[in-house]
Short mmCIF file of C-alpha atoms in Angstrom, two decimals:
data_model
loop_
_atom_site.label_atom_id
_atom_site.label_comp_id
_atom_site.label_asym_id
_atom_site.label_seq_id
_atom_site.Cartn_x
_atom_site.Cartn_y
_atom_site.Cartn_z
CA MET C 1 -222.66 -0.34 -48.09
CA ARG C 2 -219.21 1.22 -50.44
CA SER C 3 -216.50 -1.47 -52.50
CA ALA C 4 -213.73 -2.66 -49.56
CA TRP C 5 -210.94 -1.25 -52.18
CA HIS C 6 -210.21 -1.27 -55.37
CA HIS C 7 -206.64 -0.15 -57.19
CA GLY C 8 -205.83 3.76 -56.18
CA GLY C 9 -209.38 3.97 -54.43
CA VAL C 10 -206.30 5.22 -51.61
CA SER C 11 -202.89 6.14 -51.62
CA ASN C 12 -199.85 4.17 -51.26
CA ASP C 13 -202.22 1.55 -53.15
CA ALA C 14 -202.39 -0.88 -50.40
CA PRO C 15 -205.98 -1.40 -48.14
CA LEU C 16 -206.13 1.14 -44.88
CA VAL C 17 -206.91 -1.24 -42.39
CA MET C 18 -207.95 -1.53 -38.70
CA GLY C 19 -207.71 -4.63 -36.19
CA ILE C 20 -209.32 -4.91 -32.96
CA GLU C 21 -207.98 -7.98 -30.60
CA SER C 22 -209.77 -9.16 -28.00
CA SER C 23 -209.52 -12.91 -27.17
CA CYS C 24 -207.50 -13.71 -23.93
CA ASP C 25 -205.69 -10.43 -22.12
CA GLU C 26 -204.98 -8.15 -24.38
CA THR C 27 -206.72 -5.29 -25.75
CA GLY C 28 -205.99 -4.08 -29.19
CA VAL C 29 -206.34 -2.01 -32.06
CA GLY C 30 -203.96 -1.68 -35.00
CA ILE C 31 -203.54 0.20 -38.11
CA VAL C 32 -201.74 -1.19 -41.68
CA ARG C 33 -202.46 0.01 -44.75
CA GLY C 34 -200.85 -3.40 -47.05
CA THR C 35 -197.82 -4.60 -45.24
CA GLU C 36 -197.05 -0.99 -43.37
CA LEU C 37 -197.94 -0.81 -39.72
CA LEU C 38 -198.75 2.46 -38.77
CA ALA C 39 -200.15 1.59 -35.49
CA ASN C 40 -200.20 -0.94 -32.82
CA ALA C 41 -202.04 0.28 -29.22
CA VAL C 42 -202.01 -2.50 -26.78
CA ALA C 43 -203.63 -2.62 -22.89
CA SER C 44 -202.88 -6.25 -20.94
CA SER C 45 -204.55 -6.73 -18.17
CA VAL C 46 -202.52 -9.84 -17.29
CA GLU C 47 -201.59 -7.78 -13.73
CA GLU C 48 -205.75 -8.44 -13.19
CA HIS C 49 -205.00 -12.33 -13.22
CA VAL C 50 -202.24 -12.23 -11.55
CA ARG C 51 -202.99 -13.34 -7.84
CA PHE C 52 -205.57 -15.48 -9.83
CA GLY C 53 -202.52 -17.55 -11.09
CA GLY C 54 -204.19 -17.50 -15.04
CA VAL C 55 -206.45 -16.22 -17.06
CA VAL C 56 -210.40 -15.27 -15.24
CA PRO C 57 -212.48 -14.40 -18.64
CA GLU C 58 -214.55 -12.16 -16.28
CA VAL C 59 -211.96 -10.42 -15.55
CA ALA C 60 -210.45 -9.96 -18.41
CA SER C 61 -214.29 -8.87 -20.19
CA ARG C 62 -214.26 -5.80 -17.89
CA ALA C 63 -210.94 -4.81 -18.72
CA HIS C 64 -211.31 -5.29 -22.31
CA LEU C 65 -214.61 -2.50 -22.33
CA GLU C 66 -211.94 -0.02 -19.84
CA ALA C 67 -209.96 -0.12 -22.47
CA PHE C 68 -211.25 -0.25 -26.14
CA VAL C 69 -211.77 3.27 -26.27
CA PRO C 70 -208.13 4.38 -25.10
CA MET C 71 -206.89 1.81 -27.08
CA LEU C 72 -208.69 3.39 -30.18
CA GLU C 73 -208.02 6.87 -29.48
CA LYS C 74 -204.07 5.82 -29.19
CA ALA C 75 -203.80 3.62 -32.86
CA GLN C 76 -206.07 6.90 -34.53
CA ALA C 77 -203.78 9.63 -32.97
CA ASP C 78 -200.88 7.25 -33.40
CA ALA C 79 -201.40 6.76 -37.66
CA GLY C 80 -202.58 10.00 -37.65
CA VAL C 81 -205.81 8.50 -39.61
CA SER C 82 -209.57 7.80 -38.17
CA VAL C 83 -211.89 5.54 -38.30
CA ALA C 84 -213.62 7.50 -40.84
CA ASP C 85 -210.31 7.00 -43.36
CA VAL C 86 -210.44 3.19 -43.13
CA ASP C 87 -211.24 1.43 -45.92
CA ALA C 88 -212.52 -1.66 -43.33
CA ILE C 89 -212.37 -3.01 -40.12
CA ALA C 90 -211.16 -6.58 -39.55
CA VAL C 91 -211.81 -8.14 -35.50
CA THR C 92 -210.53 -11.57 -34.13
CA SER C 93 -213.95 -12.85 -33.66
CA GLY C 94 -212.26 -16.38 -32.46
CA PRO C 95 -210.65 -18.63 -31.90
CA GLY C 96 -210.75 -17.24 -28.33
CA LEU C 97 -212.84 -16.86 -24.17
CA THR C 98 -215.99 -16.05 -25.52
CA GLY C 99 -217.01 -13.45 -23.66
CA ALA C 100 -213.86 -11.73 -24.29
CA LEU C 101 -214.48 -12.14 -27.86
CA LEU C 102 -218.31 -10.59 -27.71
CA VAL C 103 -216.20 -7.25 -26.79
CA GLY C 104 -214.42 -6.94 -29.35
CA ILE C 105 -216.43 -8.22 -31.99
CA ALA C 106 -219.67 -6.22 -30.83
CA ALA C 107 -217.48 -2.92 -30.69
CA ALA C 108 -216.08 -3.48 -34.46
CA LYS C 109 -219.38 -3.51 -35.75
CA ALA C 110 -220.40 -0.51 -33.79
CA LEU C 111 -218.18 0.59 -35.65
CA ALA C 112 -218.83 -0.51 -39.13
CA ILE C 113 -221.52 0.20 -39.14
CA ALA C 114 -221.25 4.07 -37.74
CA TYR C 115 -218.62 5.08 -40.61
CA ASP C 116 -220.80 1.91 -43.01
CA LYS C 117 -217.07 0.42 -44.19
CA PRO C 118 -216.98 -3.46 -44.27
CA LEU C 119 -215.82 -5.42 -41.35
CA TYR C 120 -213.87 -8.54 -41.95
CA GLY C 121 -214.16 -11.30 -38.43
CA VAL C 122 -211.45 -13.58 -38.77
CA ASN C 123 -208.99 -16.23 -37.44
CA HIS C 124 -207.20 -14.91 -34.26
CA LEU C 125 -204.78 -18.12 -35.28
CA VAL C 126 -204.15 -17.15 -39.40
CA ALA C 127 -202.54 -13.15 -37.89
CA HIS C 128 -200.65 -14.55 -35.81
CA VAL C 129 -199.47 -15.89 -38.79
CA CYS C 130 -200.16 -13.11 -40.99
CA VAL C 131 -198.10 -10.55 -39.11
CA ASP C 132 -195.20 -11.52 -40.03
CA ARG C 133 -195.94 -9.40 -43.22
CA LEU C 134 -195.69 -6.57 -40.96
CA GLU C 135 -191.59 -7.62 -40.34
CA HIS C 136 -190.07 -9.41 -43.42
CA GLY C 137 -192.40 -9.30 -46.01
CA GLU C 138 -194.65 -11.04 -48.67
CA LEU C 139 -195.26 -15.62 -47.31
CA PRO C 140 -194.30 -17.60 -49.16
CA GLU C 141 -195.88 -19.67 -50.48
CA PRO C 142 -196.20 -22.77 -48.87
CA THR C 143 -195.00 -21.16 -44.76
CA ALA C 144 -194.73 -23.95 -41.69
CA ALA C 145 -195.86 -21.56 -38.87
CA LEU C 146 -195.40 -22.46 -34.79
CA LEU C 147 -197.88 -21.00 -32.48
CA VAL C 148 -196.91 -20.83 -29.09
CA SER C 149 -198.42 -18.86 -27.11
CA GLY C 150 -200.62 -20.11 -23.12
CA GLY C 151 -203.67 -20.98 -24.95
CA HIS C 152 -202.06 -21.93 -28.09
CA THR C 153 -199.18 -24.49 -29.54
CA ASN C 154 -200.42 -25.18 -32.86
CA LEU C 155 -198.12 -26.68 -36.50
CA LEU C 156 -199.96 -25.16 -39.25
CA LEU C 157 -199.44 -25.23 -43.26
CA VAL C 158 -199.87 -22.22 -44.42
CA ASP C 159 -200.27 -21.92 -49.05
CA ASP C 160 -202.03 -18.54 -48.41
CA VAL C 161 -202.56 -16.95 -45.74
CA THR C 162 -205.78 -15.61 -46.96
CA SER C 163 -207.55 -18.90 -48.21
CA SER C 164 -205.80 -21.87 -47.36
CA VAL C 165 -204.22 -23.09 -44.25
CA ARG C 166 -204.30 -26.35 -42.63
CA MET C 167 -203.59 -27.63 -39.25
CA LEU C 168 -201.00 -30.43 -39.10
CA GLY C 169 -200.04 -30.34 -34.93
CA GLU C 170 -201.80 -29.46 -31.56
CA THR C 171 -201.57 -29.11 -27.99
CA ILE C 172 -203.51 -32.67 -26.98
CA ASP C 173 -203.96 -31.11 -23.41
CA ASP C 174 -201.86 -28.45 -22.37
CA ALA C 175 -200.93 -25.09 -24.51
CA ALA C 176 -197.25 -24.69 -24.39
CA GLY C 177 -197.59 -21.41 -22.27
CA GLU C 178 -199.77 -22.91 -19.80
CA ALA C 179 -197.21 -25.44 -19.03
CA PHE C 180 -195.19 -23.10 -18.41
CA ASP C 181 -197.63 -21.72 -15.94
CA LYS C 182 -198.09 -24.25 -13.71
CA VAL C 183 -194.09 -24.80 -13.09
CA ALA C 184 -193.85 -21.89 -12.69
CA ARG C 185 -196.18 -22.48 -9.82
CA LEU C 186 -194.22 -25.69 -8.72
CA LEU C 187 -191.71 -23.79 -8.55
CA GLY C 188 -192.88 -21.45 -6.65
CA LEU C 189 -192.67 -18.20 -10.00
CA PRO C 190 -195.03 -15.51 -10.07
CA TYR C 191 -197.36 -15.38 -13.08
CA PRO C 192 -197.07 -15.22 -16.12
CA GLY C 193 -194.30 -18.07 -15.21
CA GLY C 194 -192.52 -18.20 -19.84
CA PRO C 195 -190.55 -15.21 -18.81
CA GLN C 196 -189.47 -16.68 -15.25
CA ILE C 197 -188.89 -20.00 -16.44
CA ASP C 198 -186.26 -18.34 -19.48
CA ARG C 199 -185.35 -16.01 -16.68
CA ALA C 200 -184.57 -18.89 -13.93
CA ALA C 201 -183.40 -21.53 -16.37
CA ARG C 202 -180.30 -19.42 -17.57
CA ASP C 203 -178.13 -20.05 -14.20
CA GLY C 204 -180.14 -23.99 -15.01
CA ASP C 205 -178.63 -26.78 -15.39
CA PRO C 206 -180.49 -28.33 -19.16
CA SER C 207 -179.58 -31.61 -18.91
CA ALA C 208 -179.08 -32.06 -14.57
CA ILE C 209 -182.76 -33.76 -15.07
CA ALA C 210 -184.30 -36.29 -17.55
CA PHE C 211 -187.64 -35.33 -17.97
CA PRO C 212 -190.53 -37.17 -20.26
CA ARG C 213 -190.79 -35.88 -24.30
CA GLY C 214 -194.18 -36.02 -24.98
CA LEU C 215 -195.41 -37.82 -27.97
CA THR C 216 -192.56 -38.73 -30.04
CA ALA C 217 -192.45 -42.75 -28.84
CA GLY C 218 -192.58 -44.94 -32.41
CA ARG C 219 -196.77 -45.63 -32.01
CA ASP C 220 -196.64 -41.60 -31.14
CA MET C 221 -195.29 -41.07 -34.02
CA GLU C 222 -197.48 -42.61 -35.92
CA LYS C 223 -200.98 -41.41 -35.22
CA HIS C 224 -199.50 -38.04 -33.34
CA ARG C 225 -197.02 -37.34 -35.96
CA TYR C 226 -197.00 -33.67 -35.40
CA ASP C 227 -198.99 -33.14 -32.32
CA PHE C 228 -197.43 -31.71 -29.03
CA SER C 229 -198.61 -32.97 -25.05
CA PHE C 230 -197.24 -31.13 -21.93
CA SER C 231 -199.29 -33.42 -19.62
CA GLY C 232 -197.48 -35.91 -18.96
CA LEU C 233 -193.71 -33.61 -18.46
CA LYS C 234 -195.67 -30.65 -16.27
CA SER C 235 -196.30 -34.09 -13.64
CA ALA C 236 -192.86 -35.54 -14.21
CA VAL C 237 -191.65 -31.85 -12.61
CA ALA C 238 -194.46 -32.46 -10.44
CA ARG C 239 -193.23 -35.69 -9.14
CA HIS C 240 -189.28 -34.62 -8.70
CA VAL C 241 -190.37 -31.80 -6.62
CA GLU C 242 -192.05 -33.85 -4.35
CA HIS C 243 -189.77 -36.38 -4.61
CA GLU C 244 -186.94 -34.00 -4.01
CA GLU C 245 -188.74 -32.78 -0.52
CA ARG C 246 -190.13 -36.13 0.41
CA MET C 247 -185.77 -36.48 0.78
CA GLY C 248 -185.64 -33.15 2.66
CA ARG C 249 -183.29 -32.17 -0.14
CA ALA C 250 -183.34 -28.21 -1.26
CA ILE C 251 -185.29 -27.31 -4.47
CA SER C 252 -182.63 -26.40 -7.88
CA VAL C 253 -185.24 -24.28 -8.95
CA PRO C 254 -182.52 -23.58 -11.80
CA ASP C 255 -181.96 -26.57 -13.18
CA VAL C 256 -185.69 -27.80 -12.74
CA ALA C 257 -186.30 -24.71 -15.25
CA ALA C 258 -183.79 -25.06 -17.62
CA SER C 259 -184.72 -28.84 -18.40
CA PHE C 260 -188.94 -28.41 -18.28
CA GLN C 261 -187.06 -25.82 -20.31
CA ASP C 262 -185.59 -27.78 -22.74
CA ALA C 263 -187.72 -30.22 -22.50
CA VAL C 264 -190.59 -28.67 -24.71
CA CYS C 265 -188.26 -26.67 -26.63
CA ASP C 266 -186.71 -30.10 -28.33
CA VAL C 267 -190.27 -31.38 -29.23
CA LEU C 268 -191.75 -28.21 -30.80
CA SER C 269 -189.11 -27.28 -32.52
CA ALA C 270 -187.55 -31.51 -33.89
CA LYS C 271 -191.53 -31.73 -35.23
CA THR C 272 -191.52 -28.79 -36.52
CA VAL C 273 -188.81 -29.03 -38.63
CA ARG C 274 -190.16 -32.48 -39.70
CA ALA C 275 -193.36 -30.96 -40.88
CA CYS C 276 -191.32 -28.40 -42.83
CA LEU C 277 -189.12 -31.25 -44.26
CA ASP C 278 -192.54 -33.83 -44.84
CA HIS C 279 -194.11 -30.53 -46.85
CA GLY C 280 -191.25 -29.12 -48.42
CA ALA C 281 -191.86 -25.90 -46.80
CA GLN C 282 -188.89 -23.80 -46.97
CA HIS C 283 -190.10 -21.21 -44.66
CA LEU C 284 -191.32 -20.82 -41.52
CA VAL C 285 -192.62 -18.26 -38.79
CA LEU C 286 -192.45 -18.15 -35.69
CA GLY C 287 -195.39 -16.56 -33.13
CA GLY C 288 -197.30 -16.84 -30.54
CA GLY C 289 -195.74 -15.25 -26.72
CA VAL C 290 -194.49 -18.62 -26.56
CA ALA C 291 -191.82 -17.26 -29.18
CA ALA C 292 -190.23 -14.54 -27.29
CA ASN C 293 -188.06 -17.70 -25.56
CA GLN C 294 -184.62 -17.71 -26.08
CA ARG C 295 -183.85 -20.97 -26.03
CA LEU C 296 -187.25 -22.12 -28.24
CA ARG C 297 -185.27 -19.56 -30.63
CA HIS C 298 -182.14 -20.82 -29.83
CA PHE C 299 -183.37 -24.97 -30.81
CA VAL C 300 -185.91 -23.52 -33.96
CA LEU C 301 -183.02 -21.02 -35.58
CA GLU C 302 -180.48 -24.13 -34.97
CA ARG C 303 -182.47 -27.50 -36.21
CA ALA C 304 -184.14 -25.30 -38.90
CA GLY C 305 -180.71 -23.67 -40.44
CA GLU C 306 -179.25 -27.33 -40.57
CA ALA C 307 -182.52 -28.12 -42.53
CA GLY C 308 -181.95 -24.88 -44.60
CA ILE C 309 -185.33 -24.01 -43.84
CA ASP C 310 -185.62 -19.93 -43.32
CA VAL C 311 -187.13 -19.55 -39.77
CA ARG C 312 -189.10 -16.15 -39.94
CA ILE C 313 -189.60 -14.37 -36.69
CA PRO C 314 -191.28 -10.84 -35.58
CA PRO C 315 -190.09 -9.27 -32.91
CA PRO C 316 -192.00 -9.47 -29.41
CA VAL C 317 -194.45 -6.83 -29.50
CA LEU C 318 -195.78 -8.38 -32.38
CA CYS C 319 -195.78 -11.56 -31.47
CA THR C 320 -198.62 -11.59 -28.77
CA ASP C 321 -201.94 -10.59 -29.29
CA ASN C 322 -202.38 -7.63 -30.77
CA GLY C 323 -204.31 -5.75 -33.32
CA ALA C 324 -201.69 -5.02 -35.88
CA MET C 325 -202.04 -8.96 -36.66
CA VAL C 326 -205.37 -8.57 -37.10
CA ALA C 327 -205.05 -5.34 -39.70
CA ALA C 328 -202.49 -7.52 -41.15
CA LEU C 329 -204.89 -10.02 -42.55
CA GLY C 330 -207.71 -7.71 -42.76
CA SER C 331 -205.46 -5.89 -45.19
CA ALA C 332 -205.02 -8.84 -46.50
CA LEU C 333 -208.03 -10.52 -47.69
CA VAL C 334 -209.21 -6.94 -48.51
CA ALA C 335 -206.52 -6.45 -50.80
CA LYS C 336 -207.10 -10.80 -52.70
CA GLY C 337 -211.14 -9.30 -53.12
CA VAL C 338 -212.30 -11.50 -50.47
CA ALA C 339 -215.74 -10.50 -49.04
CA PRO C 340 -216.21 -8.76 -45.72
CA SER C 341 -218.84 -11.20 -42.73
CA ALA C 342 -222.16 -10.50 -42.08
CA LEU C 343 -222.58 -8.21 -39.56
CA ASP C 344 -224.55 -10.99 -37.31
CA LEU C 345 -221.04 -12.31 -37.17
CA PRO C 346 -221.05 -14.44 -33.96
CA ALA C 347 -217.96 -14.57 -31.57
CA ASP C 348 -216.67 -18.57 -32.47
CA SER C 349 -214.37 -19.47 -29.07
CA SER C 350 -213.33 -23.08 -31.24
CA MET C 351 -213.28 -21.30 -34.74
CA PRO C 352 -211.30 -24.11 -36.50
CA VAL C 353 -207.98 -22.38 -38.43
CA THR C 354 -208.98 -24.40 -41.80
CA GLN C 355 -211.57 -21.17 -41.37
CA ILE C 356 -210.19 -17.58 -41.85
CA VAL C 357 -213.16 -15.41 -42.43
CA ALA C 358 -215.77 -15.90 -40.29
#
């Protein structure tokens, strides 16, 4: 197999990399040259999961099988390059749904073998951080990152996106996006719940109901300084809804949505800014699907601004799962001379964030 990349080996002196993403319900193929985005083809199977009220792994896996070739063809057409032109192929190796991951990994292996390309199995969470390079250029070091989605709520410290990522905190129960979905269901709102809650909350009073802020009491702050918990909050919403129904009162969906959303965003932003200050990180990347939430953006920008922390938020299309983020990380790894993965790389559903390359 030829060397992954050398200076002068590609035009523009930057690695041209294809990225493949299939960790959950988006099938993504992206093509990136250095920090320049050339193509980002994404197919979502979210509509197929609506009637189940959440992602069904078997349905997601089958959707990846159907969508991969069309997304591969679209990405190549959009970028004006073919697989034969790229310097390396990167694929999400984990974390994610095992069956879904396997579709992308099998496709990436087949392309790598067929076209004799180096293969990089990369970490999904680190890719969510690295995608910001496509919007705002190289990441300052260190950079903190708050990743909030249906499957993940993680607070990271990134000393070097290609070699040193530390987990500062994570959810100990439900991910924030998962809590949004469950509360939306309690309020009779459709799946996925994040955009529905965000929309309903705009007409509500965020101080109408005093919902709990998980893991913010004294002892919790000692043991779980940067960790999150949303299970108790979800239960508190359920108890409120049940109580109002029992009393024969109409439930104010906007007030419940606004009060719940503020409880989530208050904790996420406060702990994130505290972590930045504790670890001397002057820069923060906000990523994941819930990064599109207007209230979360408001809380983070306001608190970080007061603390003198620069906030970088990729556009919504790059916050949700996509192949461009995988390609961005792959390109950074190739440029740094990091060795590719073995062709027998596995799907690792619980891949630790400290492991950037499989």
